Amino acid sequence: MNNPYPHIIRLARSGSPGRAWSMMAEHGLLDSDTDQRALTLQARLVKDQAKRANGAERVRLFSESAALYAKAGALDDGSYPLINAASLSLLAGKPAQSQKLARDVLAALDANPDEAETPYWLGATRAEALLLLGDELGARRALRQAVDRQPAAYQDHAATLGQFELLCQELNIDSAWLDQIRPPKVIQFCGLMHTDAHDAAAQDEIASFLERENIGFGYGALAAGADIWIAEALLERGGELHAVLPCEPAAFREHSVTAVDFSWGDRFDRLMDQADGFTALSDAVVPGAAAVRRGDETAVGMALHHAASLRTEFKRLRVMGSSDAQPLVSDTTTVLKARRIGDGHGRNRLPDHPAVPVMATGQGIAQFGTMAEAYRASQDSREPAVLGYAIIQDEGLSLFEKQRLTAMLDCAEKGQSLATQAAAFALKSEDTSVNVEVAGDMRWSGGIMPLFAIS
């Protein structure tokens, strides 16, 4: 392997820190005296361990990570390793060392204003150093300026939020001020198909909700009616649209868009062209009721995952008929009403093929009632495991499904659990504590498919 770093980082993110550490050892990357990149990656792995630890072990690991970052920073006075050394020294119970390093960071920034970092990171680094030195007002001002330089660098903002929340807790500072730089919220949406296209009041309510809640990202299907209204309103306000369809686009367009009214077809096509992300589940040929439920679960999981990565809030938006009974919903769900036309029952019923959660290990394949149950079984197995959905025929699992699960199992690292996209994010929708990370693409006889690590 010419460049092991991307694979090591992917292993660390996907819940296999032990394997990541072993790979660093295999490539001679541990405790380097000259390789700054290896030192910062090793420090990051130790820092991740510290976040999961408690008590004296947590302090020891933060101290070890700080020492590794300081060693990396000493190689070229780079602000990134130095500021991490400063912050982790504080978390390791060494405030004097933390402040000394924070002053070194400010000196390095002043000495090299053209350091090869983004304008946001340079400003955020200055803000972090000021916070460590007790200048909370200066830290706020510097962080606000950094965000203003790159207002859409949401992933970077989220990383800063995570670090500053830890520091504020250690310094006994109220962290509520950080909400001012929190990225926009993420929604999963679904709604009534058979709407009155001229229901301006419902469309205004949708736009008002998106504005009021500061929604910047949306996940859902693009069926006729309310789905399309929501997606158009989201794009109108500059948000990101992520289309999640329960089957291939052509079949979805035929059965869930133009079957309602041909006038929705062009709007669906435009939205598909403008979407920032697109996912079509492969477990169904047409959008039957079971497939639509899987699609909604997958969209919920994807939205939850995105919200967590941005350290922002997740919301759900449902649009129902004006006379429909108000459902019981969670605090994160908003229900809006729209005028219904017809009842949608005049068209032919689509064939429905419920897909069953399955888990495969070296011991065989098992079926479960929910994806959460399959995941718990995979954790109990203590061996490589893979999760997916399978349509069970009278004769049992098809040869295609067996081959796919076997190919997935061949890709799993020791102690790792992998899942299909639908399984991974449906699981996330059932258990928000589950971590989902991209594991890479699998090439097999059925084509190329993405795999996701769950932990």
Short mmCIF file of C-alpha atoms in Angstrom, two decimals:
data_model
loop_
_atom_site.label_atom_id
_atom_site.label_comp_id
_atom_site.label_asym_id
_atom_site.label_seq_id
_atom_site.Cartn_x
_atom_site.Cartn_y
_atom_site.Cartn_z
CA MET A 1 0.00 0.00 0.00
CA ASN A 2 1.73 3.18 -1.22
CA ASN A 3 -0.24 5.59 0.97
CA PRO A 4 -1.70 3.97 4.10
CA TYR A 5 -2.99 7.21 5.64
CA PRO A 6 -6.48 7.31 4.01
CA HIS A 7 -7.12 3.67 4.99
CA ILE A 8 -5.94 4.25 8.57
CA ILE A 9 -8.20 7.30 8.92
CA ARG A 10 -11.14 5.35 7.47
CA LEU A 11 -10.55 2.50 9.95
CA ALA A 12 -10.42 4.93 12.85
CA ARG A 13 -13.67 6.62 11.81
CA SER A 14 -15.46 3.32 11.18
CA GLY A 15 -15.06 1.98 14.69
CA SER A 16 -11.85 -0.01 14.24
CA PRO A 17 -9.27 2.06 16.17
CA GLY A 18 -7.34 -1.07 17.13
CA ARG A 19 -6.93 -2.06 13.48
CA ALA A 20 -5.93 1.53 12.62
CA TRP A 21 -3.25 1.44 15.33
CA SER A 22 -2.01 -1.96 14.10
CA MET A 23 -1.73 -0.63 10.55
CA MET A 24 0.31 2.33 11.77
CA ALA A 25 2.63 -0.12 13.50
CA GLU A 26 2.86 -2.31 10.38
CA HIS A 27 4.02 0.70 8.34
CA GLY A 28 6.47 1.95 10.95
CA LEU A 29 4.47 5.11 11.62
CA LEU A 30 4.31 5.03 15.43
CA ASP A 31 6.48 7.35 17.56
CA SER A 32 8.21 8.93 14.58
CA ASP A 33 10.94 11.53 15.15
CA THR A 34 10.66 13.16 11.71
CA ASP A 35 7.22 12.49 10.17
CA GLN A 36 4.81 15.21 11.30
CA ARG A 37 1.86 13.62 9.51
CA ALA A 38 2.41 10.29 11.27
CA LEU A 39 2.73 12.00 14.64
CA THR A 40 -0.48 14.02 14.24
CA LEU A 41 -2.39 10.91 13.11
CA GLN A 42 -1.08 8.92 16.09
CA ALA A 43 -2.03 11.83 18.37
CA ARG A 44 -5.52 11.87 16.89
CA LEU A 45 -6.00 8.16 17.53
CA VAL A 46 -4.95 8.60 21.15
CA LYS A 47 -7.23 11.64 21.47
CA ASP A 48 -10.18 9.57 20.20
CA GLN A 49 -9.38 6.93 22.84
CA ALA A 50 -9.30 9.63 25.52
CA LYS A 51 -12.76 10.89 24.58
CA ARG A 52 -14.16 7.40 25.16
CA ALA A 53 -12.29 6.88 28.45
CA ASN A 54 -13.09 7.99 31.99
CA GLY A 55 -11.24 9.13 35.10
CA ALA A 56 -7.49 8.73 35.37
CA GLU A 57 -7.27 6.83 32.07
CA ARG A 58 -8.92 9.73 30.25
CA VAL A 59 -6.42 12.20 31.75
CA ARG A 60 -3.47 9.94 30.91
CA LEU A 61 -4.55 9.56 27.29
CA PHE A 62 -5.14 13.30 26.84
CA SER A 63 -1.65 13.90 28.23
CA GLU A 64 -0.14 11.34 25.84
CA SER A 65 -1.97 12.86 22.87
CA ALA A 66 -0.84 16.38 23.87
CA ALA A 67 2.79 15.21 23.99
CA LEU A 68 2.52 13.70 20.50
CA TYR A 69 0.96 16.89 19.09
CA ALA A 70 3.68 18.99 20.76
CA LYS A 71 6.35 16.77 19.23
CA ALA A 72 4.75 17.21 15.80
CA GLY A 73 4.50 20.97 16.28
CA ALA A 74 8.16 21.23 17.21
CA LEU A 75 9.12 19.96 13.75
CA ASP A 76 7.96 23.14 11.97
CA ASP A 77 5.97 25.30 14.43
CA GLY A 78 2.73 24.48 12.60
CA SER A 79 -0.30 25.96 14.38
CA TYR A 80 -2.51 22.86 13.98
CA PRO A 81 -0.47 20.45 16.13
CA LEU A 82 0.47 23.22 18.58
CA ILE A 83 -3.11 24.29 19.30
CA ASN A 84 -4.13 20.68 19.81
CA ALA A 85 -1.22 20.22 22.21
CA ALA A 86 -2.37 23.32 24.10
CA SER A 87 -6.02 22.27 24.36
CA LEU A 88 -5.30 18.67 25.28
CA SER A 89 -2.84 19.80 27.95
CA LEU A 90 -5.73 21.64 29.58
CA LEU A 91 -7.90 18.51 29.39
CA ALA A 92 -5.00 16.55 30.91
CA GLY A 93 -5.04 18.84 33.97
CA LYS A 94 -1.97 20.93 33.00
CA PRO A 95 -3.28 24.52 32.71
CA ALA A 96 0.15 26.19 32.95
CA GLN A 97 1.51 24.07 30.10
CA SER A 98 -1.67 24.74 28.14
CA GLN A 99 -1.27 28.51 28.45
CA LYS A 100 2.42 28.41 27.50
CA LEU A 101 1.58 26.47 24.35
CA ALA A 102 -1.35 28.81 23.60
CA ARG A 103 1.06 31.77 23.68
CA ASP A 104 3.36 29.84 21.34
CA VAL A 105 0.42 29.39 18.97
CA LEU A 106 -0.34 33.12 18.89
CA ALA A 107 3.34 33.87 18.28
CA ALA A 108 3.45 31.34 15.42
CA LEU A 109 0.32 32.85 13.83
CA ASP A 110 1.75 36.37 14.07
CA ALA A 111 5.12 35.24 12.67
CA ASN A 112 3.59 33.38 9.73
CA PRO A 113 0.27 34.97 8.69
CA ASP A 114 0.46 33.17 5.33
CA GLU A 115 0.60 29.68 6.85
CA ALA A 116 -0.84 27.05 4.50
CA GLU A 117 -4.22 26.81 6.23
CA THR A 118 -7.66 28.07 5.26
CA PRO A 119 -8.71 31.54 6.48
CA TYR A 120 -11.29 29.86 8.71
CA TRP A 121 -8.80 27.54 10.42
CA LEU A 122 -6.30 30.32 11.03
CA GLY A 123 -9.00 32.43 12.68
CA ALA A 124 -10.45 29.52 14.67
CA THR A 125 -6.98 28.57 15.89
CA ARG A 126 -6.44 32.12 17.15
CA ALA A 127 -9.84 32.00 18.89
CA GLU A 128 -8.96 28.69 20.58
CA ALA A 129 -5.65 30.05 21.86
CA LEU A 130 -7.38 33.15 23.26
CA LEU A 131 -9.97 30.98 25.00
CA LEU A 132 -7.20 28.93 26.65
CA LEU A 133 -5.59 32.19 27.85
CA GLY A 134 -8.82 33.32 29.51
CA ASP A 135 -9.77 35.95 26.92
CA GLU A 136 -13.32 34.76 26.29
CA LEU A 137 -14.45 38.01 24.65
CA GLY A 138 -11.46 37.96 22.29
CA ALA A 139 -12.11 34.29 21.51
CA ARG A 140 -15.73 35.03 20.61
CA ARG A 141 -14.74 37.92 18.37
CA ALA A 142 -12.01 35.92 16.60
CA LEU A 143 -14.28 32.92 16.04
CA ARG A 144 -17.05 35.12 14.66
CA GLN A 145 -14.58 36.69 12.22
CA ALA A 146 -13.33 33.25 11.18
CA VAL A 147 -16.87 32.07 10.40
CA ASP A 148 -17.59 35.26 8.46
CA ARG A 149 -14.55 34.53 6.25
CA GLN A 150 -15.90 31.09 5.28
CA PRO A 151 -19.57 30.96 6.31
CA ALA A 152 -20.34 27.70 4.47
CA ALA A 153 -17.40 25.67 5.86
CA TYR A 154 -19.86 23.75 8.00
CA GLN A 155 -17.75 20.64 8.62
CA ASP A 156 -14.89 22.82 9.87
CA HIS A 157 -17.29 24.81 12.07
CA ALA A 158 -18.57 21.54 13.53
CA ALA A 159 -15.05 20.37 14.40
CA THR A 160 -14.46 23.66 16.22
CA LEU A 161 -17.76 23.31 18.10
CA GLY A 162 -16.75 19.88 19.37
CA GLN A 163 -13.37 21.13 20.59
CA PHE A 164 -14.74 24.33 22.14
CA GLU A 165 -17.52 22.48 23.96
CA LEU A 166 -14.90 20.30 25.68
CA LEU A 167 -12.82 23.35 26.58
CA CYS A 168 -15.76 25.38 27.89
CA GLN A 169 -16.76 22.48 30.10
CA GLU A 170 -13.22 22.19 31.47
CA LEU A 171 -12.98 25.98 32.00
CA ASN A 172 -16.48 26.14 33.54
CA ILE A 173 -17.64 28.58 30.84
CA ASP A 174 -21.22 28.67 29.54
CA SER A 175 -20.99 27.36 25.97
CA ALA A 176 -24.38 28.72 24.83
CA TRP A 177 -22.60 31.42 22.79
CA LEU A 178 -21.36 28.70 20.43
CA ASP A 179 -24.91 28.32 19.08
CA GLN A 180 -24.29 31.51 17.10
CA ILE A 181 -21.97 29.62 14.75
CA ARG A 182 -23.86 26.31 14.74
CA PRO A 183 -24.59 25.13 11.16
CA PRO A 184 -28.17 25.17 9.81
CA LYS A 185 -30.48 22.32 10.83
CA VAL A 186 -31.15 19.12 8.88
CA ILE A 187 -34.61 17.74 8.07
CA GLN A 188 -36.13 14.56 6.76
CA PHE A 189 -39.32 15.33 4.90
CA CYS A 190 -42.30 13.45 3.50
CA GLY A 191 -45.75 14.55 2.50
CA LEU A 192 -49.09 14.22 0.80
CA MET A 193 -48.93 13.33 -2.90
CA HIS A 194 -52.48 14.21 -3.94
CA THR A 195 -52.41 17.90 -3.12
CA ASP A 196 -54.16 20.86 -4.66
CA ALA A 197 -51.34 22.36 -6.72
CA HIS A 198 -52.84 25.82 -6.13
CA ASP A 199 -52.76 25.56 -2.30
CA ALA A 200 -50.63 28.68 -1.79
CA ALA A 201 -51.29 28.74 1.96
CA ALA A 202 -49.68 25.32 2.45
CA GLN A 203 -46.69 26.29 0.35
CA ASP A 204 -46.26 29.51 2.34
CA GLU A 205 -46.37 27.51 5.59
CA ILE A 206 -43.62 25.24 4.31
CA ALA A 207 -41.41 28.19 3.37
CA SER A 208 -42.07 29.84 6.75
CA PHE A 209 -41.14 26.65 8.61
CA LEU A 210 -37.84 26.32 6.73
CA GLU A 211 -37.00 29.97 7.46
CA ARG A 212 -38.07 29.90 11.11
CA GLU A 213 -36.12 26.72 11.89
CA ASN A 214 -33.08 27.74 9.80
CA ILE A 215 -33.17 24.55 7.73
CA GLY A 216 -30.16 24.17 5.45
CA PHE A 217 -30.23 20.49 4.47
CA GLY A 218 -33.10 18.18 3.49
CA TYR A 219 -33.42 14.43 2.91
CA GLY A 220 -36.48 12.80 1.36
CA ALA A 221 -38.15 11.43 -1.73
CA LEU A 222 -39.47 13.71 -4.46
CA ALA A 223 -43.00 12.40 -4.93
CA ALA A 224 -45.67 14.61 -6.46
CA GLY A 225 -47.23 17.17 -4.17
CA ALA A 226 -45.78 18.14 -0.81
CA ASP A 227 -42.37 16.47 -1.33
CA ILE A 228 -41.75 18.63 -4.37
CA TRP A 229 -43.04 21.76 -2.63
CA ILE A 230 -40.62 21.21 0.27
CA ALA A 231 -37.66 20.45 -2.00
CA GLU A 232 -38.29 23.54 -4.15
CA ALA A 233 -38.64 25.79 -1.08
CA LEU A 234 -35.41 24.38 0.39
CA LEU A 235 -33.45 25.13 -2.80
CA GLU A 236 -35.07 28.55 -3.07
CA ARG A 237 -33.51 29.52 0.26
CA GLY A 238 -30.09 28.18 -0.74
CA GLY A 239 -30.29 24.85 1.09
CA GLU A 240 -28.88 21.46 0.08
CA LEU A 241 -31.27 18.83 -1.25
CA HIS A 242 -30.51 15.12 -0.87
CA ALA A 243 -32.98 12.96 -2.78
CA VAL A 244 -33.57 9.49 -1.28
CA LEU A 245 -35.77 7.33 -3.52
CA PRO A 246 -37.15 3.90 -2.55
CA CYS A 247 -36.42 2.47 -6.02
CA GLU A 248 -34.80 3.46 -9.32
CA PRO A 249 -35.71 6.99 -10.56
CA ALA A 250 -37.60 5.93 -13.70
CA ALA A 251 -39.96 3.66 -11.78
CA PHE A 252 -40.39 6.23 -9.01
CA ARG A 253 -41.16 8.98 -11.52
CA GLU A 254 -43.77 6.78 -13.23
CA HIS A 255 -45.59 5.58 -10.12
CA SER A 256 -45.11 8.39 -7.57
CA VAL A 257 -44.86 11.52 -9.71
CA THR A 258 -46.58 11.52 -13.10
CA ALA A 259 -49.20 8.98 -11.98
CA VAL A 260 -50.66 11.79 -9.90
CA ASP A 261 -50.46 14.42 -12.65
CA PHE A 262 -48.10 14.78 -15.61
CA SER A 263 -47.44 18.40 -14.64
CA TRP A 264 -45.28 17.21 -11.71
CA GLY A 265 -42.85 15.40 -14.03
CA ASP A 266 -40.84 18.40 -15.19
CA ARG A 267 -40.55 19.70 -11.62
CA PHE A 268 -39.25 16.30 -10.46
CA ASP A 269 -36.67 16.30 -13.28
CA ARG A 270 -35.43 19.78 -12.37
CA LEU A 271 -35.08 18.84 -8.72
CA MET A 272 -33.13 15.70 -9.60
CA ASP A 273 -30.76 17.87 -11.66
CA GLN A 274 -30.34 20.36 -8.81
CA ALA A 275 -30.00 17.86 -5.93
CA ASP A 276 -26.68 17.91 -4.08
CA GLY A 277 -26.98 14.20 -3.31
CA PHE A 278 -28.96 11.29 -4.73
CA THR A 279 -29.62 7.80 -3.38
CA ALA A 280 -31.85 5.13 -4.94
CA LEU A 281 -32.39 1.99 -2.88
CA SER A 282 -32.00 -1.25 -4.77
CA ASP A 283 -34.27 -3.48 -2.67
CA ALA A 284 -37.45 -2.77 -4.66
CA VAL A 285 -38.48 -2.51 -8.31
CA VAL A 286 -41.43 -0.17 -7.68
CA PRO A 287 -42.34 2.18 -4.80
CA GLY A 288 -44.69 -0.11 -2.89
CA ALA A 289 -45.67 0.68 0.70
CA ALA A 290 -42.85 -1.39 2.27
CA ALA A 291 -40.27 0.15 -0.07
CA VAL A 292 -41.47 3.67 0.75
CA ARG A 293 -41.16 2.92 4.48
CA ARG A 294 -37.58 1.69 3.96
CA GLY A 295 -36.83 4.80 1.96
CA ASP A 296 -38.18 7.05 4.71
CA GLU A 297 -36.19 5.16 7.37
CA THR A 298 -33.04 5.48 5.29
CA ALA A 299 -33.64 9.21 4.76
CA VAL A 300 -34.18 9.69 8.51
CA GLY A 301 -30.92 7.89 9.28
CA MET A 302 -29.00 9.89 6.68
CA ALA A 303 -30.40 13.17 8.05
CA LEU A 304 -29.57 12.16 11.63
CA HIS A 305 -26.04 11.23 10.57
CA HIS A 306 -25.54 14.54 8.76
CA ALA A 307 -26.91 16.53 11.71
CA ALA A 308 -24.58 14.72 14.11
CA SER A 309 -21.56 15.34 11.88
CA LEU A 310 -22.41 19.06 11.83
CA ARG A 311 -23.22 19.15 15.56
CA THR A 312 -26.57 20.69 14.72
CA GLU A 313 -30.25 19.77 15.17
CA PHE A 314 -32.34 17.19 13.33
CA LYS A 315 -36.00 17.83 12.49
CA ARG A 316 -38.76 16.00 10.63
CA LEU A 317 -41.42 17.67 8.48
CA ARG A 318 -44.63 15.90 7.48
CA VAL A 319 -47.41 17.35 5.33
CA MET A 320 -50.84 15.72 5.66
CA GLY A 321 -54.34 16.29 4.38
CA SER A 322 -56.35 19.11 5.97
CA SER A 323 -58.93 16.70 7.39
CA ASP A 324 -56.48 13.95 8.40
CA ALA A 325 -56.33 13.09 12.10
CA GLN A 326 -53.36 14.59 13.90
CA PRO A 327 -50.85 11.78 14.54
CA LEU A 328 -48.80 11.28 17.68
CA VAL A 329 -45.34 12.60 16.84
CA SER A 330 -42.06 13.27 18.62
CA ASP A 331 -40.82 16.72 19.66
CA THR A 332 -38.58 16.81 16.60
CA THR A 333 -41.50 16.42 14.15
CA THR A 334 -43.63 19.23 12.72
CA VAL A 335 -46.91 18.42 10.95
CA LEU A 336 -48.37 20.84 8.40
CA LYS A 337 -51.68 20.49 6.55
CA ALA A 338 -52.57 20.88 2.86
CA ARG A 339 -55.73 20.51 0.77
CA ARG A 340 -56.14 16.96 -0.51
CA ILE A 341 -57.59 16.19 -3.96
CA GLY A 342 -58.96 12.68 -4.46
CA ASP A 343 -57.81 9.84 -2.22
CA GLY A 344 -55.10 8.21 -4.30
CA HIS A 345 -56.90 4.88 -4.34
CA GLY A 346 -58.01 5.00 -7.95
CA ARG A 347 -54.72 3.83 -9.37
CA ASN A 348 -53.54 0.25 -9.41
CA ARG A 349 -52.02 -1.06 -6.24
CA LEU A 350 -48.30 -1.64 -6.56
CA PRO A 351 -46.84 -5.03 -5.67
CA ASP A 352 -45.33 -4.94 -2.23
CA HIS A 353 -42.36 -7.08 -1.18
CA PRO A 354 -41.41 -6.54 2.45
CA ALA A 355 -37.68 -6.86 2.96
CA VAL A 356 -36.39 -8.55 6.11
CA PRO A 357 -33.34 -7.42 8.12
CA VAL A 358 -30.63 -10.09 7.87
CA MET A 359 -27.20 -10.61 9.38
CA ALA A 360 -24.46 -12.80 7.94
CA THR A 361 -21.39 -14.10 9.77
CA GLY A 362 -19.08 -17.02 9.20
CA GLN A 363 -21.71 -19.12 10.98
CA GLY A 364 -24.46 -18.40 8.47
CA ILE A 365 -27.34 -16.00 7.76
CA ALA A 366 -30.05 -15.08 10.28
CA GLN A 367 -33.29 -13.07 9.96
CA PHE A 368 -34.52 -10.46 12.46
CA GLY A 369 -37.59 -8.35 13.19
CA THR A 370 -35.73 -5.04 13.20
CA MET A 371 -32.36 -3.80 12.05
CA ALA A 372 -31.53 -2.86 15.64
CA GLU A 373 -31.97 -6.52 16.66
CA ALA A 374 -29.72 -7.61 13.81
CA TYR A 375 -27.09 -5.10 14.90
CA ARG A 376 -27.16 -6.26 18.53
CA ALA A 377 -26.68 -9.83 17.35
CA SER A 378 -23.72 -8.74 15.22
CA GLN A 379 -22.09 -7.15 18.28
CA ASP A 380 -22.67 -10.29 20.35
CA SER A 381 -21.09 -12.48 17.67
CA ARG A 382 -17.61 -10.95 18.20
CA GLU A 383 -16.63 -11.81 14.64
CA PRO A 384 -16.93 -10.00 11.30
CA ALA A 385 -20.60 -9.48 10.45
CA VAL A 386 -22.64 -7.82 7.70
CA LEU A 387 -26.18 -6.43 7.74
CA GLY A 388 -28.63 -5.87 4.93
CA TYR A 389 -32.22 -6.23 3.76
CA ALA A 390 -33.37 -9.28 1.84
CA ILE A 391 -36.66 -10.21 0.21
CA ILE A 392 -37.46 -13.72 1.36
CA GLN A 393 -39.19 -15.86 -1.29
CA ASP A 394 -41.05 -19.12 -0.65
CA GLU A 395 -37.84 -21.00 -1.32
CA GLY A 396 -35.90 -18.75 1.07
CA LEU A 397 -33.04 -16.37 0.36
CA SER A 398 -32.20 -16.00 -3.33
CA LEU A 399 -28.78 -16.96 -4.69
CA PHE A 400 -28.20 -13.29 -5.54
CA GLU A 401 -28.77 -12.21 -1.92
CA LYS A 402 -26.52 -14.98 -0.59
CA GLN A 403 -23.72 -14.02 -2.97
CA ARG A 404 -24.03 -10.34 -2.05
CA LEU A 405 -23.85 -11.05 1.68
CA THR A 406 -20.89 -13.39 1.19
CA ALA A 407 -19.04 -10.77 -0.85
CA MET A 408 -19.70 -8.18 1.86
CA LEU A 409 -18.41 -10.55 4.52
CA ASP A 410 -15.17 -10.99 2.59
CA CYS A 411 -14.64 -7.20 2.87
CA ALA A 412 -15.09 -7.01 6.65
CA GLU A 413 -12.01 -6.45 8.79
CA LYS A 414 -11.49 -8.44 11.99
CA GLY A 415 -14.11 -7.40 14.54
CA GLN A 416 -15.85 -5.08 12.05
CA SER A 417 -19.54 -4.87 11.17
CA LEU A 418 -20.46 -3.70 7.67
CA ALA A 419 -23.88 -2.84 6.21
CA THR A 420 -25.58 -1.83 3.01
CA GLN A 421 -26.56 1.81 2.75
CA ALA A 422 -30.24 1.12 3.47
CA ALA A 423 -29.40 -1.12 6.43
CA ALA A 424 -26.85 1.27 7.94
CA PHE A 425 -29.10 4.31 7.90
CA ALA A 426 -32.29 2.47 8.79
CA LEU A 427 -30.35 1.26 11.83
CA LYS A 428 -29.33 4.85 12.57
CA SER A 429 -33.02 5.84 12.47
CA GLU A 430 -33.78 3.14 15.07
CA ASP A 431 -30.74 3.72 17.30
CA THR A 432 -29.23 7.21 17.12
CA SER A 433 -26.20 6.15 19.19
CA VAL A 434 -24.89 3.98 16.35
CA ASN A 435 -21.92 5.40 14.46
CA VAL A 436 -22.05 5.07 10.65
CA GLU A 437 -19.06 5.74 8.42
CA VAL A 438 -18.26 5.10 4.75
CA ALA A 439 -16.10 1.97 4.47
CA GLY A 440 -15.54 2.09 0.70
CA ASP A 441 -16.97 0.50 -2.45
CA MET A 442 -17.30 -3.24 -2.98
CA ARG A 443 -16.76 -4.67 -6.45
CA TRP A 444 -18.47 -8.00 -6.96
CA SER A 445 -20.31 -9.99 -9.63
CA GLY A 446 -23.43 -7.83 -9.11
CA GLY A 447 -21.54 -4.58 -9.77
CA ILE A 448 -20.24 -1.87 -7.46
CA MET A 449 -21.96 -0.97 -4.20
CA PRO A 450 -20.98 1.23 -1.25
CA LEU A 451 -20.38 -0.34 2.14
CA PHE A 452 -20.80 1.32 5.51
CA ALA A 453 -19.10 0.48 8.80
CA ILE A 454 -21.33 0.52 11.88
CA SER A 455 -20.21 0.66 15.48
#
